[in-house]
Amino acid sequence: MKVNAKLLPSSSFGWFCFGICASASLFKFGSFIPGFYLIAFSVSVLCLSIIFVFPPLFPKRWERRIRSFAIASFVFILFADTGQVSLPRQPKPWFRSILIDTCKQSPLSPLEQRIVIGLVTGSTKEIPKYFKEIAKESGILHLFAASGLHLGIFIGSIQFFGNLIFAKRRWISILLSLALGWYYLYLLNFPVSFVRAYCFAFFTLLSSIFYRKIAVSDLLIISSAGIAFYLFSDFLSIGFLLSFGAVFGIFYLKPCLDQILMPNSHSFIKENFTLTIVCSLCSFPVLVNYFHSYSFGGIWINFCLVPLAGILLPCIYMTIFIRSILPDQLEGFVSDWIWTPTSYFLSLFLQFFQFLSTRGRGFQFWEEFTDSFVLYSLILIFFTWSVYRYNLHQKTIVKWILSILLISFFPLVYFYPHSGNLPVFIQKGKGYFSITIRDQFFLYGNCSTYKRLELPNTKDKIQTILFESESCLQTVLRLKKKHGIQNTIWYDKLTSPFQPVLEKDGIQIQSALPLGHTITSELSLLRFDGNPKEIQSLLRSLHEIKRKNTKENWKGILVLDFPPWKKKEAKEWITYQKLLGISNAWEIFIVEDHFEIPLLHNLTNPNLL
């Protein structure tokens, strides 16, 4: 693979793919404009006509590139499925079932079994909630998501043993690893980070068979174009940006850091350090922009745990493979022996994780000023790239300036004034959930008489309780008396006859708009339980709330908390959002499936093991 610092593609096919990426990006940002498809199609036809009918307007080299770019844009507009709906990609059910049965027959503890399943399937839903929270705040949640790390280790392990077996015909091990890598990709149902990693492996290994080299820029753009054309719903998603941001740092920034930091050294510690820094820096703008939070402790935690994960994952893959081919007659005799390496390294991984996460996760959340952080990080990223691109790292003054900027970036951002009161999300049971933001406690859904609901422990005392169900009256009155709550607001849809009595008890009644129409000035969050009698009322509320919120950064979230027998209907709401007349400004979530939104809770439990 040819390593250079050029951002634009080098080949004609690279420019063709660049045209697909550019068109897909325009469709991502312009699909909300009425008649955008017709405008894009007309402009594409006009550009093709100018290029093929009129005499060449550019040098021959650029004329060929522009022609490839224009043809690719036209092909994308005609054939790409831009109406895909983004849904969570879960592993194949039968593969997950086999994996669960295999782990249950192992000597691992229940926690270790769930972590093994999470590592193999790349699904954070498999790991316990409290473990997931600490992993998120420690910055290592990517280890439990299908990523390039998993596929790289998987294909690398197969290549290692394949090269030993086929020492003189290594092309066989390459084709074998690509075939098994594709099957692994199929089992996990094509998650975007895995697709990106497989495209990298495919083009890199295939070019090595034919003794050809592929430029880094072509590799990035061709992989992006494949995702944009076939998986348009995942193009420019959070997973896409994090995955491509990390490899951008590895390809374009790491060589610069390697030249600045001990250029003559090739030690494992140095390589791991520069790799961790560039991946952390390039993931920073995406995480801060979407979640307004970042795990600064994740830099050193990743530095320690990612190499250990590189040992643990091959052990897991090898153990599962041996277990799958082992005759049932031998299972009882050698089962414990087979799982011994995995059990040892997994226990070591968890012990290190617990030690490191309790010593300092460095998790920070900002309510404001994140735009300046994102801008600063992007400037630093492209400054580092330009230093390497134009060989400026050989100048001493430039080397010192870049070193100071890189060293000071994370500490300066970490100690910048921020809000210590994070949003808190609590789900106590089916049919209701609560969210605490600043000094307000939002209680959605029905309250059960069998479960005693309490207020969460927050830095600032809760001053206001907002609820929507009459079944929560008794609970709210108890909390009001116990904690001395000043303000209590009931969003009553049916206009209760007991309003005068309740108002004497200090409960305000609101009926114009539903609960959550103003969580903050930039966020609205509504819950819908699937009651068909309230659909029209809900649609009117969604339209009215969207009309009143004109801020560019406003976000609307609709949480579907349907009963179990209506889960299929809930998924149809996401699929047919436009047909239901719900604006694209609203994002729809199913509460059990993926309630992962930027107002997530910060509840932690340090007692992992």
mmCIF file with all atom_site columns, N, CA and C in Angstrom, residues 309-362:
data_model
loop_
_atom_site.group_PDB
_atom_site.id
_atom_site.type_symbol
_atom_site.label_atom_id
_atom_site.label_alt_id
_atom_site.label_comp_id
_atom_site.label_asym_id
_atom_site.label_entity_id
_atom_site.label_seq_id
_atom_site.pdbx_PDB_ins_code
_atom_site.Cartn_x
_atom_site.Cartn_y
_atom_site.Cartn_z
_atom_site.occupancy
_atom_site.B_iso_or_equiv
_atom_site.pdbx_formal_charge
_atom_site.auth_seq_id
_atom_site.auth_comp_id
_atom_site.auth_asym_id
_atom_site.auth_atom_id
_atom_site.pdbx_PDB_model_num
ATOM 1   N N  . ALA A 1 309 ? -6.445  -6.290  24.367 1.00 0.00 ? 309 ALA A N  1
ATOM 2   C CA . ALA A 1 309 ? -7.559  -6.787  23.553 1.00 0.00 ? 309 ALA A CA 1
ATOM 3   C C  . ALA A 1 309 ? -7.056  -7.480  22.296 1.00 0.00 ? 309 ALA A C  1
ATOM 4   N N  . GLY A 1 310 ? -5.900  -7.026  21.788 1.00 0.00 ? 310 GLY A N  1
ATOM 5   C CA . GLY A 1 310 ? -5.301  -7.687  20.627 1.00 0.00 ? 310 GLY A CA 1
ATOM 6   C C  . GLY A 1 310 ? -4.819  -9.088  20.925 1.00 0.00 ? 310 GLY A C  1
ATOM 7   N N  . ILE A 1 311 ? -4.593  -9.415  22.187 1.00 0.00 ? 311 ILE A N  1
ATOM 8   C CA . ILE A 1 311 ? -4.248  -10.785 22.585 1.00 0.00 ? 311 ILE A CA 1
ATOM 9   C C  . ILE A 1 311 ? -5.508  -11.574 22.931 1.00 0.00 ? 311 ILE A C  1
ATOM 10  N N  . LEU A 1 312 ? -6.460  -10.899 23.588 1.00 0.00 ? 312 LEU A N  1
ATOM 11  C CA . LEU A 1 312 ? -7.675  -11.569 24.043 1.00 0.00 ? 312 LEU A CA 1
ATOM 12  C C  . LEU A 1 312 ? -8.546  -12.036 22.882 1.00 0.00 ? 312 LEU A C  1
ATOM 13  N N  . LEU A 1 313 ? -8.714  -11.193 21.875 1.00 0.00 ? 313 LEU A N  1
ATOM 14  C CA . LEU A 1 313 ? -9.609  -11.546 20.768 1.00 0.00 ? 313 LEU A CA 1
ATOM 15  C C  . LEU A 1 313 ? -9.150  -12.784 19.995 1.00 0.00 ? 313 LEU A C  1
ATOM 16  N N  . PRO A 1 314 ? -7.878  -12.916 19.618 1.00 0.00 ? 314 PRO A N  1
ATOM 17  C CA . PRO A 1 314 ? -7.472  -14.164 18.955 1.00 0.00 ? 314 PRO A CA 1
ATOM 18  C C  . PRO A 1 314 ? -7.707  -15.397 19.812 1.00 0.00 ? 314 PRO A C  1
ATOM 19  N N  . CYS A 1 315 ? -7.520  -15.265 21.133 1.00 0.00 ? 315 CYS A N  1
ATOM 20  C CA . CYS A 1 315 ? -7.790  -16.403 22.022 1.00 0.00 ? 315 CYS A CA 1
ATOM 21  C C  . CYS A 1 315 ? -9.258  -16.789 21.982 1.00 0.00 ? 315 CYS A C  1
ATOM 22  N N  . ILE A 1 316 ? -10.140 -15.785 21.971 1.00 0.00 ? 316 ILE A N  1
ATOM 23  C CA . ILE A 1 316 ? -11.575 -16.060 21.913 1.00 0.00 ? 316 ILE A CA 1
ATOM 24  C C  . ILE A 1 316 ? -11.931 -16.725 20.594 1.00 0.00 ? 316 ILE A C  1
ATOM 25  N N  . TYR A 1 317 ? -11.421 -16.176 19.475 1.00 0.00 ? 317 TYR A N  1
ATOM 26  C CA . TYR A 1 317 ? -11.724 -16.755 18.166 1.00 0.00 ? 317 TYR A CA 1
ATOM 27  C C  . TYR A 1 317 ? -11.234 -18.204 18.082 1.00 0.00 ? 317 TYR A C  1
ATOM 28  N N  . MET A 1 318 ? -10.010 -18.438 18.560 1.00 0.00 ? 318 MET A N  1
ATOM 29  C CA . MET A 1 318 ? -9.446  -19.783 18.482 1.00 0.00 ? 318 MET A CA 1
ATOM 30  C C  . MET A 1 318 ? -10.217 -20.748 19.376 1.00 0.00 ? 318 MET A C  1
ATOM 31  N N  . THR A 1 319 ? -10.610 -20.295 20.552 1.00 0.00 ? 319 THR A N  1
ATOM 32  C CA . THR A 1 319 ? -11.355 -21.159 21.476 1.00 0.00 ? 319 THR A CA 1
ATOM 33  C C  . THR A 1 319 ? -12.700 -21.550 20.885 1.00 0.00 ? 319 THR A C  1
ATOM 34  N N  . ILE A 1 320 ? -13.405 -20.580 20.321 1.00 0.00 ? 320 ILE A N  1
ATOM 35  C CA . ILE A 1 320 ? -14.722 -20.866 19.729 1.00 0.00 ? 320 ILE A CA 1
ATOM 36  C C  . ILE A 1 320 ? -14.577 -21.789 18.530 1.00 0.00 ? 320 ILE A C  1
ATOM 37  N N  . PHE A 1 321 ? -13.511 -21.600 17.736 1.00 0.00 ? 321 PHE A N  1
ATOM 38  C CA . PHE A 1 321 ? -13.291 -22.457 16.572 1.00 0.00 ? 321 PHE A CA 1
ATOM 39  C C  . PHE A 1 321 ? -13.025 -23.902 17.002 1.00 0.00 ? 321 PHE A C  1
ATOM 40  N N  . ILE A 1 322 ? -12.137 -24.073 17.972 1.00 0.00 ? 322 ILE A N  1
ATOM 41  C CA . ILE A 1 322 ? -11.819 -25.439 18.450 1.00 0.00 ? 322 ILE A CA 1
ATOM 42  C C  . ILE A 1 322 ? -13.057 -26.071 19.067 1.00 0.00 ? 322 ILE A C  1
ATOM 43  N N  . ARG A 1 323 ? -13.796 -25.274 19.825 1.00 0.00 ? 323 ARG A N  1
ATOM 44  C CA . ARG A 1 323 ? -15.008 -25.804 20.461 1.00 0.00 ? 323 ARG A CA 1
ATOM 45  C C  . ARG A 1 323 ? -16.035 -26.235 19.423 1.00 0.00 ? 323 ARG A C  1
ATOM 46  N N  . SER A 1 324 ? -16.103 -25.539 18.286 1.00 0.00 ? 324 SER A N  1
ATOM 47  C CA . SER A 1 324 ? -17.100 -25.877 17.265 1.00 0.00 ? 324 SER A CA 1
ATOM 48  C C  . SER A 1 324 ? -16.766 -27.165 16.525 1.00 0.00 ? 324 SER A C  1
ATOM 49  N N  . ILE A 1 325 ? -15.466 -27.500 16.411 1.00 0.00 ? 325 ILE A N  1
ATOM 50  C CA . ILE A 1 325 ? -15.082 -28.718 15.685 1.00 0.00 ? 325 ILE A CA 1
ATOM 51  C C  . ILE A 1 325 ? -14.820 -29.885 16.625 1.00 0.00 ? 325 ILE A C  1
ATOM 52  N N  . LEU A 1 326 ? -14.928 -29.649 17.923 1.00 0.00 ? 326 LEU A N  1
ATOM 53  C CA . LEU A 1 326 ? -14.633 -30.693 18.904 1.00 0.00 ? 326 LEU A CA 1
ATOM 54  C C  . LEU A 1 326 ? -15.780 -31.699 18.978 1.00 0.00 ? 326 LEU A C  1
ATOM 55  N N  . PRO A 1 327 ? -15.515 -32.982 18.913 1.00 0.00 ? 327 PRO A N  1
ATOM 56  C CA . PRO A 1 327 ? -16.589 -33.993 19.044 1.00 0.00 ? 327 PRO A CA 1
ATOM 57  C C  . PRO A 1 327 ? -17.259 -33.894 20.415 1.00 0.00 ? 327 PRO A C  1
ATOM 58  N N  . ASP A 1 328 ? -18.546 -34.193 20.451 1.00 0.00 ? 328 ASP A N  1
ATOM 59  C CA . ASP A 1 328 ? -19.297 -34.114 21.700 1.00 0.00 ? 328 ASP A CA 1
ATOM 60  C C  . ASP A 1 328 ? -18.746 -35.061 22.764 1.00 0.00 ? 328 ASP A C  1
ATOM 61  N N  . GLN A 1 329 ? -18.141 -36.181 22.350 1.00 0.00 ? 329 GLN A N  1
ATOM 62  C CA . GLN A 1 329 ? -17.615 -37.145 23.311 1.00 0.00 ? 329 GLN A CA 1
ATOM 63  C C  . GLN A 1 329 ? -16.460 -36.580 24.137 1.00 0.00 ? 329 GLN A C  1
ATOM 64  N N  . LEU A 1 330 ? -15.721 -35.628 23.548 1.00 0.00 ? 330 LEU A N  1
ATOM 65  C CA . LEU A 1 330 ? -14.560 -35.070 24.242 1.00 0.00 ? 330 LEU A CA 1
ATOM 66  C C  . LEU A 1 330 ? -14.874 -33.782 24.980 1.00 0.00 ? 330 LEU A C  1
ATOM 67  N N  . GLU A 1 331 ? -16.102 -33.305 24.828 1.00 0.00 ? 331 GLU A N  1
ATOM 68  C CA . GLU A 1 331 ? -16.448 -31.996 25.390 1.00 0.00 ? 331 GLU A CA 1
ATOM 69  C C  . GLU A 1 331 ? -16.227 -31.944 26.899 1.00 0.00 ? 331 GLU A C  1
ATOM 70  N N  . GLY A 1 332 ? -16.692 -32.957 27.623 1.00 0.00 ? 332 GLY A N  1
ATOM 71  C CA . GLY A 1 332 ? -16.592 -32.925 29.071 1.00 0.00 ? 332 GLY A CA 1
ATOM 72  C C  . GLY A 1 332 ? -15.181 -33.037 29.590 1.00 0.00 ? 332 GLY A C  1
ATOM 73  N N  . PHE A 1 333 ? -14.274 -33.623 28.801 1.00 0.00 ? 333 PHE A N  1
ATOM 74  C CA . PHE A 1 333 ? -12.906 -33.846 29.267 1.00 0.00 ? 333 PHE A CA 1
ATOM 75  C C  . PHE A 1 333 ? -12.004 -32.630 29.058 1.00 0.00 ? 333 PHE A C  1
ATOM 76  N N  . VAL A 1 334 ? -12.173 -31.950 27.938 1.00 0.00 ? 334 VAL A N  1
ATOM 77  C CA . VAL A 1 334 ? -11.205 -30.894 27.586 1.00 0.00 ? 334 VAL A CA 1
ATOM 78  C C  . VAL A 1 334 ? -11.819 -29.504 27.551 1.00 0.00 ? 334 VAL A C  1
ATOM 79  N N  . SER A 1 335 ? -13.100 -29.380 27.915 1.00 0.00 ? 335 SER A N  1
ATOM 80  C CA . SER A 1 335 ? -13.761 -28.073 27.828 1.00 0.00 ? 335 SER A CA 1
ATOM 81  C C  . SER A 1 335 ? -13.041 -27.026 28.671 1.00 0.00 ? 335 SER A C  1
ATOM 82  N N  . ASP A 1 336 ? -12.722 -27.387 29.916 1.00 0.00 ? 336 ASP A N  1
ATOM 83  C CA . ASP A 1 336 ? -12.058 -26.420 30.794 1.00 0.00 ? 336 ASP A CA 1
ATOM 84  C C  . ASP A 1 336 ? -10.674 -26.045 30.270 1.00 0.00 ? 336 ASP A C  1
ATOM 85  N N  . TRP A 1 337 ? -9.960  -27.014 29.703 1.00 0.00 ? 337 TRP A N  1
ATOM 86  C CA . TRP A 1 337 ? -8.637  -26.739 29.177 1.00 0.00 ? 337 TRP A CA 1
ATOM 87  C C  . TRP A 1 337 ? -8.709  -25.800 27.966 1.00 0.00 ? 337 TRP A C  1
ATOM 88  N N  . ILE A 1 338 ? -9.691  -26.002 27.143 1.00 0.00 ? 338 ILE A N  1
ATOM 89  C CA . ILE A 1 338 ? -9.824  -25.169 25.941 1.00 0.00 ? 338 ILE A CA 1
ATOM 90  C C  . ILE A 1 338 ? -10.050 -23.701 26.306 1.00 0.00 ? 338 ILE A C  1
ATOM 91  N N  . TRP A 1 339 ? -10.853 -23.481 27.345 1.00 0.00 ? 339 TRP A N  1
ATOM 92  C CA . TRP A 1 339 ? -11.203 -22.108 27.721 1.00 0.00 ? 339 TRP A CA 1
ATOM 93  C C  . TRP A 1 339 ? -10.165 -21.465 28.639 1.00 0.00 ? 339 TRP A C  1
ATOM 94  N N  . THR A 1 340 ? -9.126  -22.187 29.030 1.00 0.00 ? 340 THR A N  1
ATOM 95  C CA . THR A 1 340 ? -8.154  -21.639 29.990 1.00 0.00 ? 340 THR A CA 1
ATOM 96  C C  . THR A 1 340 ? -7.463  -20.368 29.492 1.00 0.00 ? 340 THR A C  1
ATOM 97  N N  . PRO A 1 341 ? -6.893  -20.308 28.253 1.00 0.00 ? 341 PRO A N  1
ATOM 98  C CA . PRO A 1 341 ? -6.251  -19.057 27.808 1.00 0.00 ? 341 PRO A CA 1
ATOM 99  C C  . PRO A 1 341 ? -7.216  -17.879 27.768 1.00 0.00 ? 341 PRO A C  1
ATOM 100 N N  . THR A 1 342 ? -8.431  -18.136 27.242 1.00 0.00 ? 342 THR A N  1
ATOM 101 C CA . THR A 1 342 ? -9.415  -17.053 27.170 1.00 0.00 ? 342 THR A CA 1
ATOM 102 C C  . THR A 1 342 ? -9.798  -16.577 28.563 1.00 0.00 ? 342 THR A C  1
ATOM 103 N N  . SER A 1 343 ? -10.010 -17.522 29.469 1.00 0.00 ? 343 SER A N  1
ATOM 104 C CA . SER A 1 343 ? -10.385 -17.162 30.835 1.00 0.00 ? 343 SER A CA 1
ATOM 105 C C  . SER A 1 343 ? -9.288  -16.344 31.504 1.00 0.00 ? 343 SER A C  1
ATOM 106 N N  . TYR A 1 344 ? -8.047  -16.716 31.277 1.00 0.00 ? 344 TYR A N  1
ATOM 107 C CA . TYR A 1 344 ? -6.932  -16.001 31.915 1.00 0.00 ? 344 TYR A CA 1
ATOM 108 C C  . TYR A 1 344 ? -6.833  -14.571 31.394 1.00 0.00 ? 344 TYR A C  1
ATOM 109 N N  . PHE A 1 345 ? -6.790  -14.423 30.067 1.00 0.00 ? 345 PHE A N  1
ATOM 110 C CA . PHE A 1 345 ? -6.632  -13.085 29.497 1.00 0.00 ? 345 PHE A CA 1
ATOM 111 C C  . PHE A 1 345 ? -7.873  -12.215 29.714 1.00 0.00 ? 345 PHE A C  1
ATOM 112 N N  . LEU A 1 346 ? -9.052  -12.832 29.737 1.00 0.00 ? 346 LEU A N  1
ATOM 113 C CA . LEU A 1 346 ? -10.263 -12.061 30.006 1.00 0.00 ? 346 LEU A CA 1
ATOM 114 C C  . LEU A 1 346 ? -10.273 -11.551 31.440 1.00 0.00 ? 346 LEU A C  1
ATOM 115 N N  . SER A 1 347 ? -9.869  -12.404 32.366 1.00 0.00 ? 347 SER A N  1
ATOM 116 C CA . SER A 1 347 ? -9.777  -11.970 33.766 1.00 0.00 ? 347 SER A CA 1
ATOM 117 C C  . SER A 1 347 ? -8.749  -10.853 33.918 1.00 0.00 ? 347 SER A C  1
ATOM 118 N N  . LEU A 1 348 ? -7.629  -10.987 33.223 1.00 0.00 ? 348 LEU A N  1
ATOM 119 C CA . LEU A 1 348 ? -6.598  -9.950  33.256 1.00 0.00 ? 348 LEU A CA 1
ATOM 120 C C  . LEU A 1 348 ? -7.125  -8.638  32.675 1.00 0.00 ? 348 LEU A C  1
ATOM 121 N N  . PHE A 1 349 ? -7.868  -8.751  31.571 1.00 0.00 ? 349 PHE A N  1
ATOM 122 C CA . PHE A 1 349 ? -8.455  -7.575  30.935 1.00 0.00 ? 349 PHE A CA 1
ATOM 123 C C  . PHE A 1 349 ? -9.416  -6.855  31.888 1.00 0.00 ? 349 PHE A C  1
ATOM 124 N N  . LEU A 1 350 ? -10.289 -7.609  32.557 1.00 0.00 ? 350 LEU A N  1
ATOM 125 C CA . LEU A 1 350 ? -11.265 -7.010  33.464 1.00 0.00 ? 350 LEU A CA 1
ATOM 126 C C  . LEU A 1 350 ? -10.592 -6.391  34.684 1.00 0.00 ? 350 LEU A C  1
ATOM 127 N N  . GLN A 1 351 ? -9.551  -7.042  35.199 1.00 0.00 ? 351 GLN A N  1
ATOM 128 C CA . GLN A 1 351 ? -8.851  -6.497  36.355 1.00 0.00 ? 351 GLN A CA 1
ATOM 129 C C  . GLN A 1 351 ? -8.157  -5.181  35.991 1.00 0.00 ? 351 GLN A C  1
ATOM 130 N N  . PHE A 1 352 ? -7.499  -5.153  34.836 1.00 0.00 ? 352 PHE A N  1
ATOM 131 C CA . PHE A 1 352 ? -6.868  -3.919  34.377 1.00 0.00 ? 352 PHE A CA 1
ATOM 132 C C  . PHE A 1 352 ? -7.915  -2.831  34.140 1.00 0.00 ? 352 PHE A C  1
ATOM 133 N N  . PHE A 1 353 ? -9.029  -3.222  33.526 1.00 0.00 ? 353 PHE A N  1
ATOM 134 C CA . PHE A 1 353 ? -10.084 -2.254  33.223 1.00 0.00 ? 353 PHE A CA 1
ATOM 135 C C  . PHE A 1 353 ? -10.647 -1.652  34.505 1.00 0.00 ? 353 PHE A C  1
ATOM 136 N N  . GLN A 1 354 ? -10.903 -2.489  35.497 1.00 0.00 ? 354 GLN A N  1
ATOM 137 C CA . GLN A 1 354 ? -11.429 -1.974  36.757 1.00 0.00 ? 354 GLN A CA 1
ATOM 138 C C  . GLN A 1 354 ? -10.428 -1.039  37.426 1.00 0.00 ? 354 GLN A C  1
ATOM 139 N N  . PHE A 1 355 ? -9.157  -1.418  37.418 1.00 0.00 ? 355 PHE A N  1
ATOM 140 C CA . PHE A 1 355 ? -8.131  -0.587  38.051 1.00 0.00 ? 355 PHE A CA 1
ATOM 141 C C  . PHE A 1 355 ? -8.002  0.758   37.356 1.00 0.00 ? 355 PHE A C  1
ATOM 142 N N  . LEU A 1 356 ? -7.942  0.737   36.012 1.00 0.00 ? 356 LEU A N  1
ATOM 143 C CA . LEU A 1 356 ? -7.742  1.974   35.258 1.00 0.00 ? 356 LEU A CA 1
ATOM 144 C C  . LEU A 1 356 ? -8.969  2.878   35.303 1.00 0.00 ? 356 LEU A C  1
ATOM 145 N N  . SER A 1 357 ? -10.165 2.280   35.184 1.00 0.00 ? 357 SER A N  1
ATOM 146 C CA . SER A 1 357 ? -11.392 3.096   35.146 1.00 0.00 ? 357 SER A CA 1
ATOM 147 C C  . SER A 1 357 ? -11.669 3.764   36.485 1.00 0.00 ? 357 SER A C  1
ATOM 148 N N  . THR A 1 358 ? -11.323 3.116   37.580 1.00 0.00 ? 358 THR A N  1
ATOM 149 C CA . THR A 1 358 ? -11.564 3.727   38.885 1.00 0.00 ? 358 THR A CA 1
ATOM 150 C C  . THR A 1 358 ? -10.510 4.780   39.214 1.00 0.00 ? 358 THR A C  1
ATOM 151 N N  . ARG A 1 359 ? -9.339  4.716   38.573 1.00 0.00 ? 359 ARG A N  1
ATOM 152 C CA . ARG A 1 359 ? -8.288  5.689   38.850 1.00 0.00 ? 359 ARG A CA 1
ATOM 153 C C  . ARG A 1 359 ? -8.516  7.013   38.116 1.00 0.00 ? 359 ARG A C  1
ATOM 154 N N  . GLY A 1 360 ? -9.300  7.025   37.079 1.00 0.00 ? 360 GLY A N  1
ATOM 155 C CA . GLY A 1 360 ? -9.514  8.295   36.378 1.00 0.00 ? 360 GLY A CA 1
ATOM 156 C C  . GLY A 1 360 ? -10.046 8.109   34.971 1.00 0.00 ? 360 GLY A C  1
ATOM 157 N N  . ARG A 1 361 ? -11.362 8.189   34.821 1.00 0.00 ? 361 ARG A N  1
ATOM 158 C CA . ARG A 1 361 ? -11.951 8.097   33.491 1.00 0.00 ? 361 ARG A CA 1
ATOM 159 C C  . ARG A 1 361 ? -11.892 9.438   32.765 1.00 0.00 ? 361 ARG A C  1
ATOM 160 N N  . GLY A 1 362 ? -11.813 10.532  33.512 1.00 0.00 ? 362 GLY A N  1
ATOM 161 C CA . GLY A 1 362 ? -11.694 11.847  32.890 1.00 0.00 ? 362 GLY A CA 1
ATOM 162 C C  . GLY A 1 362 ? -12.845 12.180  31.976 1.00 0.00 ? 362 GLY A C  1
#
